[in-house]
Coordinates of C-alpha atoms in Angstrom, one line a residue:
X213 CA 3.4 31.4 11.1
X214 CA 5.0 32.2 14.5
X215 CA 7.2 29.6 15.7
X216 CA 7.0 29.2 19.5
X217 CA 10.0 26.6 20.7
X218 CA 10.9 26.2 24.0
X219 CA 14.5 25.7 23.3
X220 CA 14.2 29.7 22.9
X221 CA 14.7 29.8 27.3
X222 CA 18.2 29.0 27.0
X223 CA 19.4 28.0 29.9
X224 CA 16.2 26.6 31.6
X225 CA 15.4 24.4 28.5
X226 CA 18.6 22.9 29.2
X227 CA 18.8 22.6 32.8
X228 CA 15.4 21.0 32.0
X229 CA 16.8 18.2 29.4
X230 CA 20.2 17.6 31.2
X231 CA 18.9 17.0 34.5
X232 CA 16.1 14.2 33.4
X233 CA 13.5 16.4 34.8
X234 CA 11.4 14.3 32.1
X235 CA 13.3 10.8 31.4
X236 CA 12.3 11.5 28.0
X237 CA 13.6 14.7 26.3
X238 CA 10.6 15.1 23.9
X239 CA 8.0 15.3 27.0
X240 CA 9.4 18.9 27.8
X241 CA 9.3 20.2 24.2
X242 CA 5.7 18.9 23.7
X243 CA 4.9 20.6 26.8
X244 CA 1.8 23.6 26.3
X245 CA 3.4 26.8 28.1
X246 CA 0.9 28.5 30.7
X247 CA 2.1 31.9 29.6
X248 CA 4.2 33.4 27.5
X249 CA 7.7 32.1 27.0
X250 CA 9.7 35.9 27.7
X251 CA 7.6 35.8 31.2
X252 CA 8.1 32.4 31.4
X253 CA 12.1 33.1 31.2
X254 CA 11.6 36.6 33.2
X255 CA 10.6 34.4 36.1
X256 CA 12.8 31.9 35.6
X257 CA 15.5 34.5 36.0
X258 CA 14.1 35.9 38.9
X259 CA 13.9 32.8 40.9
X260 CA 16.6 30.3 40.2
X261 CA 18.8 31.7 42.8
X262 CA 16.4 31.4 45.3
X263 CA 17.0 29.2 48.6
X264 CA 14.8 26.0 47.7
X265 CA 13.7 26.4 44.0
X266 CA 13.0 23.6 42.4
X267 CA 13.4 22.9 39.1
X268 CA 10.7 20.3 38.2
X269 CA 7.7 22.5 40.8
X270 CA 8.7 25.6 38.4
X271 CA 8.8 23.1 35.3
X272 CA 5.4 22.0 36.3
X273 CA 3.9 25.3 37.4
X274 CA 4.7 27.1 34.2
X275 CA 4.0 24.4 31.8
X276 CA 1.3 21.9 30.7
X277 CA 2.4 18.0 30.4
X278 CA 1.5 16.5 27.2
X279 CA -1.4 13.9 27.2
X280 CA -2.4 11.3 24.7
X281 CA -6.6 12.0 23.9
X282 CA -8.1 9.3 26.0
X283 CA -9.6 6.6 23.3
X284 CA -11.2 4.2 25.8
X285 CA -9.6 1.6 23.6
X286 CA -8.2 -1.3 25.7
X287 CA -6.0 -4.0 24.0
X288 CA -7.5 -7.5 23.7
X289 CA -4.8 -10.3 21.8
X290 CA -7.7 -12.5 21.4
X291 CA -9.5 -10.2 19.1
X292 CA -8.7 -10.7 15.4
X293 CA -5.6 -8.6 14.7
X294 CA -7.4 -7.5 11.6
X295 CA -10.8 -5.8 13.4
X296 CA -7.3 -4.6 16.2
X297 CA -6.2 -2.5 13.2
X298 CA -9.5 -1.2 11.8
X299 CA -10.4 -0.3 15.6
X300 CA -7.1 1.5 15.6
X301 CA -7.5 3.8 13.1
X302 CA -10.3 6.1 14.9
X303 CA -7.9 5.7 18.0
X304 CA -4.8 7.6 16.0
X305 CA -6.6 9.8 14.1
X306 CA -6.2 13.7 15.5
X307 CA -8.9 16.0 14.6
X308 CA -7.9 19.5 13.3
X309 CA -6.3 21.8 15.9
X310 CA -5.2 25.5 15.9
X311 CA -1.0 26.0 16.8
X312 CA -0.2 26.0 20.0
X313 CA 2.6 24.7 22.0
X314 CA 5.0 23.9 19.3
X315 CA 2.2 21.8 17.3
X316 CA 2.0 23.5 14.1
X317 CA -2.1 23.2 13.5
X318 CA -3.3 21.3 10.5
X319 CA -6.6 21.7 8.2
X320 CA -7.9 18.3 8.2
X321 CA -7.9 15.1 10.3
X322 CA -4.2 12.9 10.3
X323 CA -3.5 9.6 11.7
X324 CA -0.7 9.4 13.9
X325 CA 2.4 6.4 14.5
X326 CA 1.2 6.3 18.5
X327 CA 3.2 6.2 21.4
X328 CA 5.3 9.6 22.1
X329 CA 4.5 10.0 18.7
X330 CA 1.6 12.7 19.0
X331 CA 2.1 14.1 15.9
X332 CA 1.8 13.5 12.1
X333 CA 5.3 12.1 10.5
X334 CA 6.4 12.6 7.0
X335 CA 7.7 9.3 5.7
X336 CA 5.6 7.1 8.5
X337 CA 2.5 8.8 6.9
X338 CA 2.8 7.2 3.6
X339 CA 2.9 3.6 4.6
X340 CA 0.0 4.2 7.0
X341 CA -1.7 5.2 3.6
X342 CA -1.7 1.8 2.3
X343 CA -3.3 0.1 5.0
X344 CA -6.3 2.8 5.6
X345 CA -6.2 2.1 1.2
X346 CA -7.0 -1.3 2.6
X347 CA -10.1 -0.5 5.3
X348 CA -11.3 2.1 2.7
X349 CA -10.7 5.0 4.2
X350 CA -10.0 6.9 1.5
X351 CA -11.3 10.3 3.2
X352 CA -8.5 10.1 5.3
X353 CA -6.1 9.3 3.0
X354 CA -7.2 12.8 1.1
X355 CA -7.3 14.6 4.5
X356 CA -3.6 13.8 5.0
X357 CA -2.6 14.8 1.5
X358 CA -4.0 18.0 2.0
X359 CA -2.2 18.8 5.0
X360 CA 0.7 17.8 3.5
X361 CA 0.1 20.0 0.5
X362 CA -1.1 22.4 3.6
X363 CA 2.4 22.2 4.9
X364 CA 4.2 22.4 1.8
X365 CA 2.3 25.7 0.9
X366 CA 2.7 27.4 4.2
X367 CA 5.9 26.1 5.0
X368 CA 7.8 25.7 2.0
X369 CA 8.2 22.1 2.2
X370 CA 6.9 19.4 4.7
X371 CA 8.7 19.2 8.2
X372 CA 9.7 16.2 9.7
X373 CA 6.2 16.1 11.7
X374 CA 4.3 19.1 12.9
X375 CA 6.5 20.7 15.2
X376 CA 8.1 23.5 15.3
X377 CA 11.2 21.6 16.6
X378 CA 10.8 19.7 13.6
X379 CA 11.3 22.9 11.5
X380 CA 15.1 22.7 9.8
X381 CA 14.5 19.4 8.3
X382 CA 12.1 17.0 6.4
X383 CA 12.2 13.4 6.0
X384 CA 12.6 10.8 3.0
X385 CA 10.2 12.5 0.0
X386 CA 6.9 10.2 -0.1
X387 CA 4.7 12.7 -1.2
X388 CA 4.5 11.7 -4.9
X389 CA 3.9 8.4 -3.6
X390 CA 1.1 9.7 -1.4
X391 CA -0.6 11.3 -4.4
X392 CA 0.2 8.2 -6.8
X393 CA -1.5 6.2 -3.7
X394 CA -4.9 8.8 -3.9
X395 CA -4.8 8.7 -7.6
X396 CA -5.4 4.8 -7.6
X397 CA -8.4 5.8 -5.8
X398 CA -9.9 8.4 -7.6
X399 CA -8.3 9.5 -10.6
X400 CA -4.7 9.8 -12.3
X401 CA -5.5 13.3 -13.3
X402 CA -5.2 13.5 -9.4
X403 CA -1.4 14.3 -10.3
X404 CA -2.4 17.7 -12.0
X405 CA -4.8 18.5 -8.9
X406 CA -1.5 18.8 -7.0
X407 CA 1.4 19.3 -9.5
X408 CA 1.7 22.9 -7.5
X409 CA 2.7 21.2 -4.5
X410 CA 4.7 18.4 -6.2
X411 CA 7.0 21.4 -8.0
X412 CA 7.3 23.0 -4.7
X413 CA 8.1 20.1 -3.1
X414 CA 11.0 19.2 -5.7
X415 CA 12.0 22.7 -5.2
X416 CA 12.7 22.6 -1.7
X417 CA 14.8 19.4 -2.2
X418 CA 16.7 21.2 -5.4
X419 CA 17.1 24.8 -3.4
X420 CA 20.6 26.0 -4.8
X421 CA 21.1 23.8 -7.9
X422 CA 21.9 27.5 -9.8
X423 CA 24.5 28.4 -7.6
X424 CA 26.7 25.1 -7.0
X425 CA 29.9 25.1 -8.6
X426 CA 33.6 23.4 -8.6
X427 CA 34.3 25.7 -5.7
X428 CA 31.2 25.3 -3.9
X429 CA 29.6 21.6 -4.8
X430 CA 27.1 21.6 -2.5
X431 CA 24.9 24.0 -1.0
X432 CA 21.7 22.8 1.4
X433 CA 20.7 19.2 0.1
X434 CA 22.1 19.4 -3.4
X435 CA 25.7 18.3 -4.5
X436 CA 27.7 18.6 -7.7
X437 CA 28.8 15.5 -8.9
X438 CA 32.7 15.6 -10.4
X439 CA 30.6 14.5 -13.8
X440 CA 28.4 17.6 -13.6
X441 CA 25.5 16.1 -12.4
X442 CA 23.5 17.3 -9.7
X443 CA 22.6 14.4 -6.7
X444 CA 21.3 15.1 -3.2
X445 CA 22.2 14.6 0.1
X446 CA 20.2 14.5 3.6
X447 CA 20.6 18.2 5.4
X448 CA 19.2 20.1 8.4
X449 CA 19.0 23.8 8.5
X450 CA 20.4 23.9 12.1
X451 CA 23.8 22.7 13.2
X452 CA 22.6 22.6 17.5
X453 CA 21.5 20.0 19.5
X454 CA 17.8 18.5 18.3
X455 CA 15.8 19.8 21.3
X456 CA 13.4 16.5 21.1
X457 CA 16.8 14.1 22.0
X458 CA 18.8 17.5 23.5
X459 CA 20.9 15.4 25.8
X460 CA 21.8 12.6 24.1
X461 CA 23.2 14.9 21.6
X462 CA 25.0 16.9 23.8
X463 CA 26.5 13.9 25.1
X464 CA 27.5 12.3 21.9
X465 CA 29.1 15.8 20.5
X466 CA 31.0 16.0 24.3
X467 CA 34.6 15.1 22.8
X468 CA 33.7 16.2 19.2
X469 CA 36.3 18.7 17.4
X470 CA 33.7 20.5 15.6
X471 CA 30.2 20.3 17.5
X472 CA 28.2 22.1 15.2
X473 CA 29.4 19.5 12.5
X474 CA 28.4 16.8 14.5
X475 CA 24.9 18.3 15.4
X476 CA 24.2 18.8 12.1
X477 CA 25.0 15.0 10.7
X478 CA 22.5 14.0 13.4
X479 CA 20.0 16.6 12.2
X480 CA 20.9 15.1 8.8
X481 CA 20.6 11.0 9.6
X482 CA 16.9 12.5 11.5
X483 CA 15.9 13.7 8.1
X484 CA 16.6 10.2 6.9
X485 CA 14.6 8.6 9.0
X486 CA 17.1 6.2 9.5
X487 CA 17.7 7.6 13.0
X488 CA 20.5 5.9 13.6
X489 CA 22.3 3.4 11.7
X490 CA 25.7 2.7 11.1
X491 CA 25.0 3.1 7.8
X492 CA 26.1 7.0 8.2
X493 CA 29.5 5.6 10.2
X494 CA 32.6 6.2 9.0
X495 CA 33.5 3.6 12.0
X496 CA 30.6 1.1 11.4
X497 CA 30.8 0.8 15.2
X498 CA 31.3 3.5 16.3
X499 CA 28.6 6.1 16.9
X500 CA 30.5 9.5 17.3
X501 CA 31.6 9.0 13.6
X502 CA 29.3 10.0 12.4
X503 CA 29.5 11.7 8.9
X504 CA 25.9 11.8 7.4
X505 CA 26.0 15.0 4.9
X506 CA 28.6 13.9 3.3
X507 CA 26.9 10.9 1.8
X508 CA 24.9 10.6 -1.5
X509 CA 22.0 8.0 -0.2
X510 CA 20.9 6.0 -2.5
X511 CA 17.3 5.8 -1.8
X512 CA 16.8 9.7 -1.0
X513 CA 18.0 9.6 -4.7
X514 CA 15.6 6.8 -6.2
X515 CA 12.6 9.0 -4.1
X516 CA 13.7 12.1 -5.9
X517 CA 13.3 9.9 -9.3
X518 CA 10.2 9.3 -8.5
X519 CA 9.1 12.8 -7.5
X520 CA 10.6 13.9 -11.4
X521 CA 8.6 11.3 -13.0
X522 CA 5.4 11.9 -10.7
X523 CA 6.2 16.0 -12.1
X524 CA 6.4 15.0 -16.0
X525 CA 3.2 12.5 -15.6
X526 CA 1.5 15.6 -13.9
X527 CA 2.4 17.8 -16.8
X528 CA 1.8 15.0 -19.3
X529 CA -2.0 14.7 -18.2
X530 CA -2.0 18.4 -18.3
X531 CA -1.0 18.7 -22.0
X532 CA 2.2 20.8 -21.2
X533 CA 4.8 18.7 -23.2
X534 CA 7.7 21.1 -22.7
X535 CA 7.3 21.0 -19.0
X536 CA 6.9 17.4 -19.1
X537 CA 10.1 16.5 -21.3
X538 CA 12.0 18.5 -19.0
X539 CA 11.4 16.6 -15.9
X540 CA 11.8 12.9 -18.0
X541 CA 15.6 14.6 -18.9
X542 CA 15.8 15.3 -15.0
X543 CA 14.7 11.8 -14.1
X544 CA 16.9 9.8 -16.9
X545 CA 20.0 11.8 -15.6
X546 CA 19.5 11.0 -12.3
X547 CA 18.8 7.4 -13.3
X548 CA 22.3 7.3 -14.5
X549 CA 24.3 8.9 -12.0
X550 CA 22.5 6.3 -9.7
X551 CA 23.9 3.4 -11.9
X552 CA 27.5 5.2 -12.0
X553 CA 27.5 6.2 -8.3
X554 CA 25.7 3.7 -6.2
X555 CA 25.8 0.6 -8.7
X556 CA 28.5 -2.0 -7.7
X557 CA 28.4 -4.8 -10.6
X558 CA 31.3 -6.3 -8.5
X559 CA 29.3 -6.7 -5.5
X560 CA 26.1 -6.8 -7.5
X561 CA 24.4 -4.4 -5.0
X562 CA 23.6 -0.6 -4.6
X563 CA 25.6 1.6 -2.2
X564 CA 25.8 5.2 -0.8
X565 CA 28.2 7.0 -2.1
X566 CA 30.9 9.4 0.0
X567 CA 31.3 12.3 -1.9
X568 CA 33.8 14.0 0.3
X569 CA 36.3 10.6 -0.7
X570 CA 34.6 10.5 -3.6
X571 CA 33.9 6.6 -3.1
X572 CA 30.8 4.2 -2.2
X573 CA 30.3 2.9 1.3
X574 CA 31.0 -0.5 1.7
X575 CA 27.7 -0.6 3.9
X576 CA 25.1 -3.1 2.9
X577 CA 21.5 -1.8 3.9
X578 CA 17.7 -2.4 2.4
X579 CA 18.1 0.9 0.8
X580 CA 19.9 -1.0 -2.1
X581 CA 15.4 -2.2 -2.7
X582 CA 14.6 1.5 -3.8
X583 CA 16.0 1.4 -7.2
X584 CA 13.8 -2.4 -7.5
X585 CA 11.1 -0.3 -5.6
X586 CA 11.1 2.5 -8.3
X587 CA 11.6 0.2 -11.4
X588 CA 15.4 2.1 -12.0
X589 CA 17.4 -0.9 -11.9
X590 CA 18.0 -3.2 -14.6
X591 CA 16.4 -7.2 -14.9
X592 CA 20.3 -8.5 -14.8
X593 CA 21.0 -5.7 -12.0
X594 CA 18.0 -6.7 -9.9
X595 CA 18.7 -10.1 -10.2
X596 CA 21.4 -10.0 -8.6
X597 CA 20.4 -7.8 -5.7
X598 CA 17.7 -10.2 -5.2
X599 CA 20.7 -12.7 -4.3
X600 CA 22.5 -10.8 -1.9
X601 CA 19.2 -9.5 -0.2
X602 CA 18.5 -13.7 -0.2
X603 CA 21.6 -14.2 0.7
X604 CA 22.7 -11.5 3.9
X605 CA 19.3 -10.1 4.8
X606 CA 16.3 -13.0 5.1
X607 CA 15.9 -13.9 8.9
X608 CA 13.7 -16.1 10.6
X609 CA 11.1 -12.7 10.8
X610 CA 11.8 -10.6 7.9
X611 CA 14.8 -8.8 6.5
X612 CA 17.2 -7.0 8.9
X613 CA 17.6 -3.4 8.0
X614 CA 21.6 -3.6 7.6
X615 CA 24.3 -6.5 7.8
X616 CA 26.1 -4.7 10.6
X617 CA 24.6 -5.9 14.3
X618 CA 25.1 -2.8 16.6
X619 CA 22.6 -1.0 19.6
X620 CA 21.6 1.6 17.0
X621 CA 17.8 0.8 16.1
X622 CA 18.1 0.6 12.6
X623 CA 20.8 -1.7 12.3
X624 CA 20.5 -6.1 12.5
X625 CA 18.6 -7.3 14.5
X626 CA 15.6 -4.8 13.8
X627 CA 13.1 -5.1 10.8
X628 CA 11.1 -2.1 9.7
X629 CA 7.6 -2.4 7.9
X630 CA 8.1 0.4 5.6
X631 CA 11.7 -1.6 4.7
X632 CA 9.9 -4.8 4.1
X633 CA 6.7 -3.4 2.0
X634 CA 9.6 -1.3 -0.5
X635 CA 11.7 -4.8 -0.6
X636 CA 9.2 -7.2 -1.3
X637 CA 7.2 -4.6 -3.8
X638 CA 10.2 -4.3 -5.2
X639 CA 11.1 -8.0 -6.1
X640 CA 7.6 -8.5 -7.0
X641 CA 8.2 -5.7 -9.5
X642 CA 11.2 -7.7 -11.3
X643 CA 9.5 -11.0 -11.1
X644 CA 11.0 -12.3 -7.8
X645 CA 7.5 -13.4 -6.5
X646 CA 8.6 -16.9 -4.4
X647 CA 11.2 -14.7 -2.6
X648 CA 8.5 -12.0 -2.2
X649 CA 6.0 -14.8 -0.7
X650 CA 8.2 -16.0 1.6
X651 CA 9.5 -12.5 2.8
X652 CA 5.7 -11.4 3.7
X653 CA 4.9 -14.6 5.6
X654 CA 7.9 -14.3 7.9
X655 CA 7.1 -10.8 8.1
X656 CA 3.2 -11.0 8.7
X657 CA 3.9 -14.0 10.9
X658 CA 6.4 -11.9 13.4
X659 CA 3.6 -9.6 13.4
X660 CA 0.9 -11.9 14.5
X661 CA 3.2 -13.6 16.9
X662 CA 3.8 -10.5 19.0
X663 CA 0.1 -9.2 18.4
X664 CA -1.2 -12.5 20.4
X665 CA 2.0 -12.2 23.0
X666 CA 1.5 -8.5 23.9
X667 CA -1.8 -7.6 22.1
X668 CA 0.2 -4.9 20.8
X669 CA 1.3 -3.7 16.9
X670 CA 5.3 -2.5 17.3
X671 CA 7.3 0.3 15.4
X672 CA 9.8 -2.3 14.9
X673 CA 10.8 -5.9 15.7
X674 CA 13.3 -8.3 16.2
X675 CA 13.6 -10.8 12.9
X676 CA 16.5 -12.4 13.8
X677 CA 15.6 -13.5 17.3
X678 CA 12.0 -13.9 17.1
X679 CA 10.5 -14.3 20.9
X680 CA 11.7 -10.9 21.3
X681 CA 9.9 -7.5 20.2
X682 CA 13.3 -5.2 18.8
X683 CA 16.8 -4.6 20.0
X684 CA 18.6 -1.6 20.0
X685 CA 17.4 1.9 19.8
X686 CA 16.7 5.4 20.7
X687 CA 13.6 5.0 22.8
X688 CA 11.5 2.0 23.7
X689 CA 9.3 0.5 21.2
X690 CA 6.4 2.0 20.8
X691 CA 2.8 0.5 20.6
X692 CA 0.0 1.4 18.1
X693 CA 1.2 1.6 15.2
X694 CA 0.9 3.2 12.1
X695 CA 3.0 2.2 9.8
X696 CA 3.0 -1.3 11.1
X697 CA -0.3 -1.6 10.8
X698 CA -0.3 0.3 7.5
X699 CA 1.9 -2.5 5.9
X700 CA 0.3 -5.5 7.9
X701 CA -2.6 -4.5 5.9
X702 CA -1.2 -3.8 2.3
X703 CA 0.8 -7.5 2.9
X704 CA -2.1 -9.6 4.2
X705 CA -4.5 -8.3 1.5
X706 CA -1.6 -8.8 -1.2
X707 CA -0.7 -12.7 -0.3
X708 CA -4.9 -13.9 0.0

């Protein structure tokens, strides 16, 4: 696959970013070049000492500005915000398209989050799942399995979103879910269908579990635990500025010691998805600590369960018993090094754990829902998570993402579907269904409130103050939109 990245122009792609040329760094990098990039940078040379050039004319002479597909589709709060969604989902859907730019092409048709975001996104993708499951579009649930299992297969493993800028990193591992989502559509044996692309995916997370040792405990996104067992940890091949938030990151890294460390713990927390939270501070308030690969996250961990269990199910249905014993050893080890790691009975909550100090984070988050999410913790050990998530989280909208109030966008006072579906499905899963009840009508209600104020569906909101959209963040909120609507979906048809 060639790679074509305009970060490859050196100087002009940073002139470009550091100059606000486009307010928003991710406009340049989704730009479509006019010509080749070595002409590109071979005028670019020749010209940039000339007497009057202008940075933003040669920008905009040499390079096509993205566009959003023109829908037709115009807002309207006093339509139903159900028939809003189901009229949606035509207006994010992208049809199949060759590379070009740094859009990596894909197979079959994908919905989209909206907004800047053009393209498909890893984690995003799975939560819009559930609420297509809900208008029965089932076609395009299949669609975007197959280009992830496109991905995965070309690619190795499946990129943050389909860009070459993207390339380095993936996000939090939903596929399983994505193809335990399908198979409640068609079939379980769905699982053996792609059990190729589920190994190669677990694969990709695992890359250099032979080679760690004492000496060397962790190598890409695997870490050896002082007990001998093997946890992971969110990575990025790269350790430079991301090119979609170039300046910004240059900025932060300004007074940093090591710069290439701090790039890549912000490649890292990307990965996450959690992009940012003080959850990966050392300082909780402070930004430019930053310290994300050195942290065992709990829920990366509870999604890599799941991946093992999705594997041995696979193999189950397939009559390979051997395979399939394997991967239920992998999955009850990991199971336990969760427990001894991230469990704190005195706290009766999960944490991430710092591997580096060898000691949990003190940082109370919604990713303590996974191991409720994926059925790992305990009846007594849930029960207890149930009170502190009760007891620190529930806001007048929904559950705040951590207990620590900062400008980072996925800190208090934001709420995040995909947060909210994994925690209420995951006290519904123990038995907490009062708290669940009341968690997705505060949460569905936000929604609604905002849909009739702004006739708009939001990547995040505000739960603590509610006549407010979201606080805090990277870039504005963002209309459309996916996931949102995904969840919106999933929760209204749950609580009828």
């Amino acid at each position: 696959m060639e790679i074509k990245n305009i970060f490859s122009l050196g100087e002009l792609f940073e002139r470009v970013q550091l100059q606000n040329i486009f307010p928003d760094n991710k406009t340049f990098v989704d730009c479509i070049p006019k010509s080749k990039l070595s002409f590109i940078q071979e005028r670019y040379e020749h010209e940039k000492n000339n007497k009057g050039f202008g940075l933003s004319h040669f920008v905009h002479e040499h390079f096509l500005l993205p566009k959003d597909p023109s829908s037709g589709f115009v807002s309207n709060p006093g339509r139903p915000i159900i028939r809003h969604i189901g009229k949606l989902w035509d207006v994010l859907t992208r049809q199949p398209e060759t590379a070009i730019g740094s859009l990596i092409g894909l197979p079959f048709p994908y919905v989209v989050p909206g907004g800047r975001f053009r393209e498909i996104y890893y984690w995003d993708s799975y939560f819009t799942m559930l609420g297509l499951q809900v208008s029965g579009r089932v076609d395009l649930i299949e669609n975007m399995v197959d280009n992830f299992s496109y991905l995965i297969d070309t690619i190795g493993y499946i990129p943050n979103g389909n860009r070459t800028y993207y390339l380095g990193r993936s996000q939090p591992p939903f596929f399983a879910c994505m193809v335990q989502l399908l198979g409640e559509e068609k079939s379980e044996k769905i699982l053996v269908k792609y059990l190729p692309q589920l190994e190669k995916e677990y694969n990709f997370w695992m890359q250099g579990r032979n080679e760690i040792s004492n000496k060397n405990p962790f190598i890409r996104r695997v870490v050896l635990m002082p007990d001998g067992n093997i946890l992971n940890h969110y990575w990025d091949e790269n350790d430079t500025p991301r090119p979609e938030s170039f300046k910004e990151d240059v900025e932060l890294a300004r007074s940093a010691k090591d710069k290439k460390a701090m790039y890549r713990h912000l490649r890292a927390a990307a990965e996450s998805g959690w992009d940012f939270s003080s959850r990966w501070f050392k300082d909780k308030k402070d930004f430019s600590t930053i310290h994300t690969t050195e942290i065992i996250p709990v829920d990366l961990n509870c999604l890599l369960f799941n991946l093992e269990k999705t594997i041995e199910k696979g193999y189950s249905l397939s009559g390979d018993l051997s395979y399939a014993e394997e991967f239920e050893t992998l999955a009850s080890k990991r199971a336990q090094a969760i427990e001894k790691y991230c469990w704190n009975e005195k706290m009766g909550f999960y944490f991430d754990f710092e591997y580096i100090e060898n000691k949990q984070k003190d940082s109370f988050s919604l990713a303590s829902a996974f191991p409720l999410f994926f059925n790992i913790a305990s009846e007594a050990q849930a029960e207890k998570v149930a009170m502190n998530l009760k007891e620190k989280f529930v806001s007048q909208g929904g559950m705040i993402t951590t207990t620590e109030t900062t400008n980072q966008q996925w800190d208090s006072p934001n709420g995040w579907a995909p947060l909210q579906w994994v925690t209420i499905q995951g006290l519904i899963n123990y038995n907490h269904i009062e708290p669940a009840n009341e968690l997705t009508i505060k949460w569905k209600n936000l929604n609604m409130k905002v849909y009739q104020n702004t006739g708009k569906m939001m990547e995040k909101y505000n739960v603590v103050v509610t006549d407010l959209t979201a606080g805090g963040g990277e870039y504005p909120a963002q209309d459309g939109f996916g996931w949102t609507n995904g969840v919106f979906l999933a929760l209204k048809k749950r609580n009828n």
